[in-house]
Amino acid sequence: MTASDTDTSDNDSAGPSAGEGPPSRLHTFFRDPRWALAMVRATVLEAAHPQIGAALIENSTFVAHPWRRLRNTFQSTQRMVGSDAQAREREAARLNRMHARLRGTDTKNRPYDATDPAARAWVVATLFESSVTMFRLSGQPLEQDFVEELYAEFKAMLAAMGDDPGHLPETLPEFWQYFDRMVATELENTEAMRVILYRLFEHLPAPPLLSGLPTLWAAARATAAPVVGAIAVASLPEPFRRRAGLPEIPGAQTLMQGAYLSIGLVRFLPESWIDPENIINLLSLTPGSDNPQARTVAALQSRIERAAALIRLLLPLPEPREPAARATTVSPAAAAYRRETEDFFRQVLDQTGNGTLDWPDLAAMARELSSRLDLDEPEETRLYQAFADWWQELQAALDTDGDGSVSAEEYAAGAPAMAGPALIRVAEVLFDVTDKDGNGHIDPDEYRTLFRTAFHRDTDTADGNGVVYTRGAFVKEFMTFMAGRQRTTPFDPLLAEA
């Protein structure tokens, strides 16, 4: 969910009617740059809910792949607030299928279920309340009528997901009582909340297009992360900050209000400069993409890297000291293999970033691929089932200590066993769902849908319409990639990059 301007002259309707366009207030809020801060605040409040926090920490890729998660969330929100009623219905159905797969128990052995109506109502509540708070902290409080209309539209969005809007209070005064009660009694200092506040921004990986500038990114992150964290904490309701034991940083309230005021001024810049779709697409581009923006930034990266190399020549750094010799020596080939397997494990297999390979990691792969291809039933279920079968195969082959997960050490010792029959089935199902027209090969348009770029390889077959990707070539390349034997493939930006 995102927001935009408060100009109420665009549309005075109180909410969407059946079959009409998007919720008027939500649509006008969608592109306000202040919503970036409000979204962080809402996400923290969501993560503090025990059920939502458990679902996030066990299933989400927001730690290991935050930029990909941002793009997917933005695209989902676009569909939910867009004018296409059919697109809204399809997206609501997709989200419901995704939520139905997210259930389990937390570290306190309490069950969680992403389809729980009360938990989903809390998600909508945090988005609405953070929208209103966004304007209040910016020195631009909303009129009561506007707030009531906005509340009606958020309730309508809950109804669009198939939930009874009655899970939120009927009137606005009752909502504020409900919100205060939730903050005072239901929210907890969850692990997911702590990760968002204290780990996510401090360890935020560079977006794909800036991955070649690690020093520059590390310096920018070290400067910005503490500021963003302090602003997020300061914006939370004071009773919850006190109950959760969150630190009171001197000057944080002033910093937070100044941030909201300053970012609010950004909305007066030319729209093309601050359009969130343009910004997110730019952050998500990979250096090898055929997109003109990617080529421009890649050229800039190359110049910066050459300048950095020149500086290192003129001002050489001290030679690093050799580490103390170990009792046992490892051959260069073995050390290189170890590094490669650890990188592949961390970047590709461990999608949730918890340090082990579990079913949620493979489910996250299926979820990403289903989203890329915009799959409906039954294709989506076929893909999930193929990944579930592969997980059973991996457990049997690699989980040597029987703890229900695969460690990096277990993977390194048994990596060749990954390329079994179940993985072949994953590749075959992925080919089938990508081959939309069922003609037995992946053409350039279908290739771009999956990889978000044009062909960057010589395929082994061509027909009268140009280059195509045959089933055999696709399955072979997917297998070599997922077994960790070939990293220079299109699958890197699909599953490995942040």
Short mmCIF file of C-alpha atoms in Angstrom, two decimals:
data_model
loop_
_atom_site.label_atom_id
_atom_site.label_comp_id
_atom_site.label_asym_id
_atom_site.label_seq_id
_atom_site.Cartn_x
_atom_site.Cartn_y
_atom_site.Cartn_z
CA MET A 1 0.00 0.00 0.00
CA THR A 2 1.28 3.46 -0.82
CA ALA A 3 -0.06 6.98 -0.77
CA SER A 4 0.11 10.30 -2.59
CA ASP A 5 -1.10 13.89 -2.51
CA THR A 6 -3.88 15.32 -0.36
CA ASP A 7 -5.41 17.50 -3.05
CA THR A 8 -9.08 16.72 -2.47
CA SER A 9 -10.25 18.58 -5.56
CA ASP A 10 -9.45 15.67 -7.87
CA ASN A 11 -12.30 13.43 -6.77
CA ASP A 12 -14.91 14.05 -4.11
CA SER A 13 -16.47 10.61 -4.01
CA ALA A 14 -16.58 8.94 -0.62
CA GLY A 15 -15.42 5.58 -1.90
CA PRO A 16 -15.61 3.09 -4.72
CA SER A 17 -18.88 1.86 -6.10
CA ALA A 18 -19.31 -1.60 -7.55
CA GLY A 19 -17.63 -1.85 -10.91
CA GLU A 20 -16.23 1.70 -10.82
CA GLY A 21 -12.62 2.92 -10.63
CA PRO A 22 -10.14 2.73 -7.78
CA PRO A 23 -10.72 4.12 -4.29
CA SER A 24 -10.40 7.87 -4.84
CA ARG A 25 -8.38 8.77 -1.75
CA LEU A 26 -6.06 5.79 -2.00
CA HIS A 27 -5.40 6.56 -5.64
CA THR A 28 -4.43 10.17 -4.91
CA PHE A 29 -2.19 9.10 -2.00
CA PHE A 30 -0.33 6.53 -4.05
CA ARG A 31 2.61 8.67 -5.24
CA ASP A 32 3.37 10.87 -2.23
CA PRO A 33 7.11 10.56 -1.40
CA ARG A 34 6.31 10.82 2.32
CA TRP A 35 4.71 7.40 2.07
CA ALA A 36 8.18 5.84 2.06
CA LEU A 37 8.52 6.81 5.75
CA ALA A 38 4.90 5.97 6.52
CA MET A 39 5.32 2.55 4.93
CA VAL A 40 8.30 1.78 7.17
CA ARG A 41 6.24 2.82 10.19
CA ALA A 42 3.27 0.68 9.15
CA THR A 43 5.53 -2.32 8.50
CA VAL A 44 7.05 -2.04 11.98
CA LEU A 45 3.59 -1.95 13.55
CA GLU A 46 2.54 -4.96 11.48
CA ALA A 47 5.68 -6.88 12.45
CA ALA A 48 4.95 -6.19 16.12
CA HIS A 49 1.76 -8.24 15.82
CA PRO A 50 2.68 -11.78 17.01
CA GLN A 51 1.05 -13.64 14.10
CA ILE A 52 2.28 -11.26 11.40
CA GLY A 53 5.76 -11.08 12.91
CA ALA A 54 6.06 -14.86 12.98
CA ALA A 55 4.90 -15.17 9.36
CA LEU A 56 7.39 -12.51 8.28
CA ILE A 57 10.41 -13.86 10.08
CA GLU A 58 9.86 -17.46 8.91
CA ASN A 59 8.66 -16.94 5.35
CA SER A 60 9.55 -13.51 4.02
CA THR A 61 12.52 -12.59 1.85
CA PHE A 62 12.62 -8.98 3.06
CA VAL A 63 15.99 -9.48 4.80
CA ALA A 64 17.92 -11.25 2.03
CA HIS A 65 16.12 -9.71 -0.96
CA PRO A 66 14.61 -6.39 0.16
CA TRP A 67 14.72 -4.68 -3.26
CA ARG A 68 12.94 -7.54 -4.95
CA ARG A 69 10.37 -7.53 -2.16
CA LEU A 70 9.91 -3.78 -2.58
CA ARG A 71 9.26 -4.12 -6.29
CA ASN A 72 6.79 -6.97 -5.83
CA THR A 73 4.92 -5.09 -3.10
CA PHE A 74 4.72 -1.98 -5.25
CA GLN A 75 3.38 -3.92 -8.23
CA SER A 76 0.80 -5.65 -6.05
CA THR A 77 -0.31 -2.33 -4.62
CA GLN A 78 -0.61 -0.87 -8.10
CA ARG A 79 -3.00 -3.62 -9.05
CA MET A 80 -5.06 -3.29 -5.86
CA VAL A 81 -5.58 0.48 -6.20
CA GLY A 82 -5.71 0.60 -10.01
CA SER A 83 -8.74 1.28 -12.17
CA ASP A 84 -8.90 -2.22 -13.69
CA ALA A 85 -11.51 -4.15 -11.70
CA GLN A 86 -10.46 -7.48 -13.20
CA ALA A 87 -6.81 -6.85 -12.26
CA ARG A 88 -7.88 -6.05 -8.69
CA GLU A 89 -9.86 -9.28 -8.45
CA ARG A 90 -6.98 -11.36 -9.84
CA GLU A 91 -4.49 -9.75 -7.48
CA ALA A 92 -6.77 -10.27 -4.47
CA ALA A 93 -7.14 -13.94 -5.44
CA ARG A 94 -3.36 -14.27 -5.84
CA LEU A 95 -2.71 -12.71 -2.44
CA ASN A 96 -5.27 -14.99 -0.82
CA ARG A 97 -3.59 -18.06 -2.32
CA MET A 98 -0.21 -16.81 -1.14
CA HIS A 99 -1.47 -16.11 2.40
CA ALA A 100 -3.12 -19.53 2.58
CA ARG A 101 0.35 -21.08 2.28
CA LEU A 102 1.79 -19.09 5.19
CA ARG A 103 0.98 -20.87 8.42
CA GLY A 104 2.92 -22.53 11.19
CA THR A 105 4.00 -21.96 14.79
CA ASP A 106 6.27 -19.30 16.26
CA THR A 107 9.16 -19.73 18.70
CA LYS A 108 6.67 -19.75 21.61
CA ASN A 109 4.73 -22.59 19.95
CA ARG A 110 1.82 -20.28 19.13
CA PRO A 111 0.07 -20.90 15.79
CA TYR A 112 0.10 -18.26 13.09
CA ASP A 113 -2.00 -18.10 9.94
CA ALA A 114 -1.67 -15.37 7.31
CA THR A 115 -5.37 -15.76 6.47
CA ASP A 116 -6.46 -14.92 10.02
CA PRO A 117 -9.10 -12.16 9.59
CA ALA A 118 -8.05 -10.25 12.69
CA ALA A 119 -4.40 -10.18 11.62
CA ARG A 120 -5.29 -9.04 8.08
CA ALA A 121 -7.52 -6.34 9.55
CA TRP A 122 -4.54 -5.12 11.59
CA VAL A 123 -2.45 -4.79 8.42
CA VAL A 124 -5.12 -2.53 6.89
CA ALA A 125 -5.42 -0.64 10.18
CA THR A 126 -1.70 0.16 10.31
CA LEU A 127 -1.75 1.41 6.72
CA PHE A 128 -4.72 3.68 7.38
CA GLU A 129 -3.37 5.01 10.67
CA SER A 130 0.09 5.60 9.19
CA SER A 131 -1.51 7.51 6.30
CA VAL A 132 -3.21 9.87 8.73
CA THR A 133 -0.09 10.14 10.91
CA MET A 134 2.02 10.92 7.84
CA PHE A 135 0.14 14.16 7.31
CA ARG A 136 -0.02 15.03 10.99
CA LEU A 137 3.76 14.70 11.36
CA SER A 138 4.20 16.79 8.21
CA GLY A 139 2.27 19.67 9.76
CA GLN A 140 -0.65 19.04 7.42
CA PRO A 141 -3.48 17.44 9.44
CA LEU A 142 -6.41 16.14 7.43
CA GLU A 143 -10.01 17.32 7.62
CA GLN A 144 -12.36 15.01 9.52
CA ASP A 145 -14.53 14.32 6.46
CA PHE A 146 -11.46 13.35 4.45
CA VAL A 147 -10.28 10.95 7.17
CA GLU A 148 -13.69 9.30 7.34
CA GLU A 149 -13.79 8.84 3.58
CA LEU A 150 -10.27 7.42 3.64
CA TYR A 151 -11.25 4.99 6.38
CA ALA A 152 -14.21 3.80 4.34
CA GLU A 153 -11.92 3.09 1.41
CA PHE A 154 -9.46 1.09 3.49
CA LYS A 155 -12.37 -0.98 4.79
CA ALA A 156 -13.48 -1.47 1.17
CA MET A 157 -9.99 -2.78 0.36
CA LEU A 158 -10.33 -5.31 3.17
CA ALA A 159 -13.63 -6.38 1.66
CA ALA A 160 -11.98 -6.71 -1.77
CA MET A 161 -9.70 -9.34 -0.23
CA GLY A 162 -12.79 -11.31 0.73
CA ASP A 163 -12.69 -10.45 4.43
CA ASP A 164 -15.63 -9.09 6.37
CA PRO A 165 -14.98 -5.34 6.80
CA GLY A 166 -16.61 -5.77 10.19
CA HIS A 167 -13.26 -6.99 11.50
CA LEU A 168 -12.49 -3.27 11.68
CA PRO A 169 -14.73 -1.02 13.81
CA GLU A 170 -17.68 0.56 12.07
CA THR A 171 -16.98 4.19 12.93
CA LEU A 172 -13.84 6.28 13.07
CA PRO A 173 -14.07 7.04 16.84
CA GLU A 174 -14.35 3.30 17.46
CA PHE A 175 -11.33 2.71 15.24
CA TRP A 176 -9.09 4.95 17.34
CA GLN A 177 -10.17 3.05 20.46
CA TYR A 178 -9.42 -0.24 18.69
CA PHE A 179 -6.02 0.99 17.52
CA ASP A 180 -5.02 2.23 20.99
CA ARG A 181 -6.14 -1.06 22.53
CA MET A 182 -4.09 -3.09 20.04
CA VAL A 183 -1.01 -0.95 20.67
CA ALA A 184 -1.43 -1.20 24.44
CA THR A 185 -2.22 -4.90 24.79
CA GLU A 186 -1.56 -6.98 21.65
CA LEU A 187 1.69 -5.80 20.09
CA GLU A 188 5.01 -7.30 21.17
CA ASN A 189 8.71 -6.65 20.75
CA THR A 190 8.94 -9.40 18.11
CA GLU A 191 12.04 -10.63 16.35
CA ALA A 192 10.66 -9.40 13.02
CA MET A 193 10.22 -5.90 14.44
CA ARG A 194 13.77 -5.86 15.78
CA VAL A 195 15.14 -7.05 12.44
CA ILE A 196 13.39 -4.21 10.61
CA LEU A 197 14.53 -1.55 13.07
CA TYR A 198 18.08 -2.68 13.82
CA ARG A 199 19.28 -5.09 11.15
CA LEU A 200 17.54 -4.44 7.86
CA PHE A 201 18.83 -0.93 7.21
CA GLU A 202 22.28 -1.50 8.71
CA HIS A 203 22.86 -4.54 6.48
CA LEU A 204 20.76 -3.50 3.50
CA PRO A 205 22.38 -4.96 0.38
CA ALA A 206 23.03 -2.68 -2.56
CA PRO A 207 20.31 -2.68 -5.21
CA PRO A 208 21.35 -4.77 -8.23
CA LEU A 209 22.36 -1.79 -10.32
CA LEU A 210 24.74 -0.50 -7.61
CA SER A 211 26.21 -3.87 -6.66
CA GLY A 212 29.46 -2.95 -8.41
CA LEU A 213 30.06 -0.03 -6.04
CA PRO A 214 30.32 -1.72 -2.64
CA THR A 215 32.46 0.95 -0.97
CA LEU A 216 30.21 3.80 -2.01
CA TRP A 217 27.11 1.87 -0.97
CA ALA A 218 28.61 0.88 2.40
CA ALA A 219 29.47 4.51 3.16
CA ALA A 220 25.97 5.72 2.24
CA ARG A 221 24.31 2.93 4.23
CA ALA A 222 26.46 3.59 7.31
CA THR A 223 25.34 7.22 7.24
CA ALA A 224 21.65 6.70 6.48
CA ALA A 225 20.79 3.51 8.40
CA PRO A 226 20.95 4.95 11.94
CA VAL A 227 18.93 7.99 10.82
CA VAL A 228 16.18 5.89 9.23
CA GLY A 229 16.04 3.64 12.27
CA ALA A 230 15.82 6.58 14.66
CA ILE A 231 13.04 8.17 12.59
CA ALA A 232 11.09 4.91 12.52
CA VAL A 233 11.33 4.43 16.28
CA ALA A 234 10.43 8.05 17.03
CA SER A 235 7.31 7.85 14.85
CA LEU A 236 5.85 4.86 16.73
CA PRO A 237 3.11 5.38 19.34
CA GLU A 238 4.72 6.38 22.63
CA PRO A 239 2.89 3.74 24.76
CA PHE A 240 4.28 0.98 22.54
CA ARG A 241 7.81 2.44 22.55
CA ARG A 242 7.73 2.41 26.33
CA ARG A 243 6.26 -1.10 26.64
CA ALA A 244 8.64 -2.56 24.04
CA GLY A 245 11.66 -0.94 25.69
CA LEU A 246 12.68 0.95 22.55
CA PRO A 247 15.39 3.55 23.17
CA GLU A 248 14.65 7.25 23.50
CA ILE A 249 17.27 8.97 21.34
CA PRO A 250 17.77 12.68 22.15
CA GLY A 251 16.57 14.83 19.28
CA ALA A 252 14.89 11.92 17.48
CA GLN A 253 11.45 13.54 17.59
CA THR A 254 12.78 16.72 16.01
CA LEU A 255 14.69 14.69 13.42
CA MET A 256 11.57 12.68 12.61
CA GLN A 257 9.34 15.73 12.14
CA GLY A 258 12.02 17.43 10.06
CA ALA A 259 12.27 14.36 7.82
CA TYR A 260 8.53 14.29 7.18
CA LEU A 261 8.50 18.04 6.48
CA SER A 262 11.52 17.88 4.17
CA ILE A 263 10.34 14.88 2.20
CA GLY A 264 6.94 16.52 1.91
CA LEU A 265 8.56 19.32 -0.09
CA VAL A 266 9.86 16.78 -2.61
CA ARG A 267 6.35 16.31 -3.98
CA PHE A 268 6.60 19.73 -5.62
CA LEU A 269 9.41 18.52 -7.91
CA PRO A 270 8.57 17.42 -11.47
CA GLU A 271 6.49 14.28 -11.32
CA SER A 272 8.84 12.30 -13.56
CA TRP A 273 11.66 12.85 -11.04
CA ILE A 274 9.80 11.36 -8.08
CA ASP A 275 7.54 8.84 -9.78
CA PRO A 276 7.84 5.76 -7.52
CA GLU A 277 7.50 3.33 -10.41
CA ASN A 278 10.47 4.91 -12.20
CA ILE A 279 12.55 4.90 -9.01
CA ILE A 280 11.76 1.28 -8.11
CA ASN A 281 12.34 0.10 -11.67
CA LEU A 282 15.69 1.87 -11.70
CA LEU A 283 16.72 0.27 -8.41
CA SER A 284 15.66 -3.16 -9.66
CA LEU A 285 17.48 -3.06 -12.98
CA THR A 286 20.46 -5.35 -13.41
CA PRO A 287 23.68 -4.12 -15.07
CA GLY A 288 23.29 -6.64 -17.90
CA SER A 289 19.75 -5.55 -18.72
CA ASP A 290 18.91 -4.17 -22.15
CA ASN A 291 16.97 -1.32 -20.55
CA PRO A 292 18.45 2.08 -21.57
CA GLN A 293 18.45 3.22 -17.95
CA ALA A 294 20.53 0.19 -16.98
CA ARG A 295 23.06 0.87 -19.72
CA THR A 296 23.37 4.51 -18.63
CA VAL A 297 23.96 3.65 -14.99
CA ALA A 298 26.31 0.79 -15.92
CA ALA A 299 28.40 3.25 -17.94
CA LEU A 300 28.49 5.60 -14.94
CA GLN A 301 29.51 2.66 -12.73
CA SER A 302 32.38 1.87 -15.07
CA ARG A 303 33.69 5.43 -14.89
CA ILE A 304 33.48 5.48 -11.09
CA GLU A 305 35.31 2.15 -10.88
CA ARG A 306 38.08 3.43 -13.18
CA ALA A 307 38.44 6.54 -11.06
CA ALA A 308 38.64 4.41 -7.91
CA ALA A 309 41.30 2.22 -9.50
CA LEU A 310 43.34 5.29 -10.38
CA ILE A 311 43.10 6.56 -6.80
CA ARG A 312 44.30 3.21 -5.51
CA LEU A 313 47.30 3.40 -7.85
CA LEU A 314 48.21 6.91 -6.72
CA LEU A 315 47.52 6.25 -3.04
CA PRO A 316 48.16 2.55 -2.49
CA LEU A 317 46.72 1.07 0.65
CA PRO A 318 49.03 -0.78 3.08
CA GLU A 319 49.55 -4.42 2.23
CA PRO A 320 47.21 -6.56 4.31
CA ARG A 321 48.91 -8.79 6.84
CA GLU A 322 48.84 -12.47 6.12
CA PRO A 323 46.56 -14.36 8.51
CA ALA A 324 48.21 -16.71 10.95
CA ALA A 325 48.84 -20.14 9.49
CA ARG A 326 46.26 -22.77 10.40
CA ALA A 327 47.13 -26.15 11.76
CA THR A 328 45.75 -27.76 8.61
CA THR A 329 46.23 -26.35 5.14
CA VAL A 330 43.51 -26.21 2.49
CA SER A 331 44.31 -26.42 -1.19
CA PRO A 332 43.48 -23.38 -3.35
CA ALA A 333 40.97 -25.46 -5.32
CA ALA A 334 39.21 -26.57 -2.14
CA ALA A 335 39.17 -23.02 -0.79
CA ALA A 336 37.73 -21.72 -4.07
CA TYR A 337 35.04 -24.42 -4.05
CA ARG A 338 34.18 -23.53 -0.46
CA ARG A 339 33.76 -19.85 -1.33
CA GLU A 340 31.63 -20.64 -4.37
CA THR A 341 29.31 -22.97 -2.48
CA GLU A 342 28.94 -20.52 0.41
CA ASP A 343 28.12 -17.67 -2.00
CA PHE A 344 25.58 -19.76 -3.88
CA PHE A 345 24.01 -20.98 -0.64
CA ARG A 346 23.69 -17.45 0.73
CA GLN A 347 22.63 -15.66 -2.45
CA VAL A 348 20.35 -18.23 -4.08
CA LEU A 349 19.24 -20.99 -1.74
CA ASP A 350 18.83 -19.11 1.55
CA GLN A 351 16.02 -16.86 0.33
CA THR A 352 14.84 -15.91 3.84
CA GLY A 353 18.34 -15.09 5.10
CA ASN A 354 18.16 -17.25 8.25
CA GLY A 355 21.38 -19.16 7.48
CA THR A 356 19.77 -22.49 6.60
CA LEU A 357 17.90 -24.04 3.68
CA ASP A 358 14.29 -24.81 4.63
CA TRP A 359 10.96 -25.21 2.89
CA PRO A 360 10.17 -21.45 3.21
CA ASP A 361 13.24 -20.78 1.04
CA LEU A 362 11.99 -22.95 -1.80
CA ALA A 363 8.45 -21.62 -1.32
CA ALA A 364 9.88 -18.12 -1.74
CA MET A 365 11.41 -19.19 -5.06
CA ALA A 366 8.06 -20.54 -6.22
CA ARG A 367 6.37 -17.34 -5.06
CA GLU A 368 8.83 -15.14 -6.96
CA LEU A 369 8.50 -17.17 -10.15
CA SER A 370 4.71 -17.22 -9.90
CA SER A 371 4.72 -13.45 -9.47
CA ARG A 372 7.06 -12.90 -12.43
CA LEU A 373 4.85 -15.00 -14.69
CA ASP A 374 1.55 -13.75 -13.18
CA LEU A 375 0.32 -17.32 -12.81
CA ASP A 376 -3.23 -18.33 -12.00
CA GLU A 377 -4.50 -21.67 -10.81
CA PRO A 378 -3.70 -24.45 -11.58
CA GLU A 379 -0.27 -23.46 -12.95
CA GLU A 380 0.72 -21.80 -9.68
CA THR A 381 -0.13 -24.90 -7.68
CA ARG A 382 1.82 -27.10 -10.13
CA LEU A 383 4.91 -24.95 -9.61
CA TYR A 384 4.58 -24.96 -5.81
CA GLN A 385 4.09 -28.73 -5.81
CA ALA A 386 7.21 -29.22 -7.94
CA PHE A 387 9.25 -27.19 -5.45
CA ALA A 388 7.68 -29.11 -2.54
CA ASP A 389 8.74 -32.41 -4.12
CA TRP A 390 12.24 -31.01 -4.62
CA TRP A 391 12.39 -30.05 -0.94
CA GLN A 392 11.56 -33.63 0.05
CA GLU A 393 14.36 -34.83 -2.23
CA LEU A 394 16.83 -32.32 -0.76
CA GLN A 395 15.96 -33.28 2.81
CA ALA A 396 16.53 -36.95 2.07
CA ALA A 397 19.85 -36.29 0.34
CA LEU A 398 21.41 -33.44 2.33
CA ASP A 399 19.91 -33.27 5.85
CA THR A 400 22.45 -35.59 7.42
CA ASP A 401 21.78 -34.58 11.04
CA GLY A 402 18.00 -34.90 10.71
CA ASP A 403 17.19 -31.45 12.12
CA GLY A 404 14.70 -30.67 9.34
CA SER A 405 16.88 -28.12 7.55
CA VAL A 406 20.03 -28.07 5.42
CA SER A 407 23.05 -26.13 6.64
CA ALA A 408 25.69 -24.56 4.43
CA GLU A 409 28.10 -27.32 5.49
CA GLU A 410 25.63 -30.06 4.57
CA TYR A 411 25.02 -28.40 1.22
CA ALA A 412 28.75 -28.10 0.46
CA ALA A 413 29.27 -31.77 1.28
CA GLY A 414 26.38 -33.03 -0.85
CA ALA A 415 25.83 -30.38 -3.53
CA PRO A 416 26.00 -32.88 -6.44
CA ALA A 417 22.88 -34.58 -5.03
CA MET A 418 20.83 -31.45 -5.75
CA ALA A 419 20.47 -32.36 -9.42
CA GLY A 420 17.96 -35.16 -8.90
CA PRO A 421 14.68 -36.08 -10.64
CA ALA A 422 12.61 -33.64 -8.58
CA LEU A 423 14.76 -30.70 -9.67
CA ILE A 424 14.34 -31.81 -13.28
CA ARG A 425 10.59 -31.70 -12.69
CA VAL A 426 10.88 -28.14 -11.33
CA ALA A 427 12.68 -27.09 -14.51
CA GLU A 428 10.09 -28.79 -16.71
CA VAL A 429 7.14 -27.21 -14.91
CA LEU A 430 8.80 -23.79 -15.03
CA PHE A 431 9.33 -24.18 -18.75
CA ASP A 432 5.69 -25.18 -19.26
CA VAL A 433 4.26 -22.21 -17.35
CA THR A 434 6.65 -19.80 -19.09
CA ASP A 435 5.70 -21.16 -22.52
CA LYS A 436 2.33 -19.39 -22.48
CA ASP A 437 1.34 -20.29 -26.03
CA GLY A 438 2.32 -23.94 -25.59
CA ASN A 439 4.35 -24.11 -28.81
CA GLY A 440 7.19 -26.04 -27.19
CA HIS A 441 9.74 -23.24 -26.92
CA ILE A 442 10.24 -19.90 -25.16
CA ASP A 443 10.14 -17.02 -27.58
CA PRO A 444 11.65 -13.55 -26.93
CA ASP A 445 8.48 -12.11 -25.34
CA GLU A 446 8.09 -15.06 -22.97
CA TYR A 447 11.81 -14.87 -22.16
CA ARG A 448 11.50 -11.21 -21.25
CA THR A 449 8.51 -11.93 -19.01
CA LEU A 450 10.57 -14.36 -16.95
CA PHE A 451 13.97 -12.67 -16.99
CA ARG A 452 12.94 -9.01 -17.59
CA THR A 453 15.51 -8.66 -20.33
CA ALA A 454 16.06 -9.67 -23.94
CA PHE A 455 18.05 -12.72 -25.06
CA HIS A 456 21.68 -12.41 -23.96
CA ARG A 457 22.85 -15.77 -25.22
CA ASP A 458 23.00 -17.85 -28.39
CA THR A 459 20.15 -20.34 -28.18
CA ASP A 460 20.47 -23.67 -29.91
CA THR A 461 17.44 -23.38 -32.18
CA ALA A 462 15.86 -20.74 -34.37
CA ASP A 463 12.73 -20.73 -36.45
CA GLY A 464 11.27 -18.39 -39.02
CA ASN A 465 10.29 -15.92 -36.31
CA GLY A 466 13.78 -15.59 -34.86
CA VAL A 467 15.65 -16.93 -31.84
CA VAL A 468 13.87 -19.30 -29.46
CA TYR A 469 14.76 -21.16 -26.27
CA THR A 470 14.16 -24.89 -26.52
CA ARG A 471 12.93 -27.08 -23.69
CA GLY A 472 16.16 -29.04 -23.54
CA ALA A 473 18.33 -25.92 -23.40
CA PHE A 474 16.16 -24.35 -20.70
CA VAL A 475 16.11 -27.44 -18.49
CA LYS A 476 19.86 -27.94 -18.84
CA GLU A 477 20.67 -24.33 -17.95
CA PHE A 478 18.26 -24.28 -15.01
CA MET A 479 19.72 -27.51 -13.67
CA THR A 480 23.33 -26.31 -13.90
CA PHE A 481 22.41 -23.07 -12.19
CA MET A 482 20.40 -24.58 -9.31
CA ALA A 483 23.15 -27.15 -8.70
CA GLY A 484 25.54 -24.22 -8.22
CA ARG A 485 27.68 -25.10 -11.22
CA GLN A 486 27.05 -22.08 -13.45
CA ARG A 487 26.50 -18.58 -12.09
CA THR A 488 26.71 -16.53 -15.31
CA THR A 489 23.13 -17.24 -16.39
CA PRO A 490 19.91 -15.19 -16.52
CA PHE A 491 18.80 -16.99 -13.37
CA ASP A 492 21.16 -14.90 -11.23
CA PRO A 493 19.03 -11.75 -11.36
CA LEU A 494 15.89 -13.89 -11.08
CA LEU A 495 16.73 -15.68 -7.84
CA ALA A 496 20.07 -14.44 -6.52
CA GLU A 497 20.13 -10.67 -6.56
CA ALA A 498 18.64 -8.53 -3.83
#
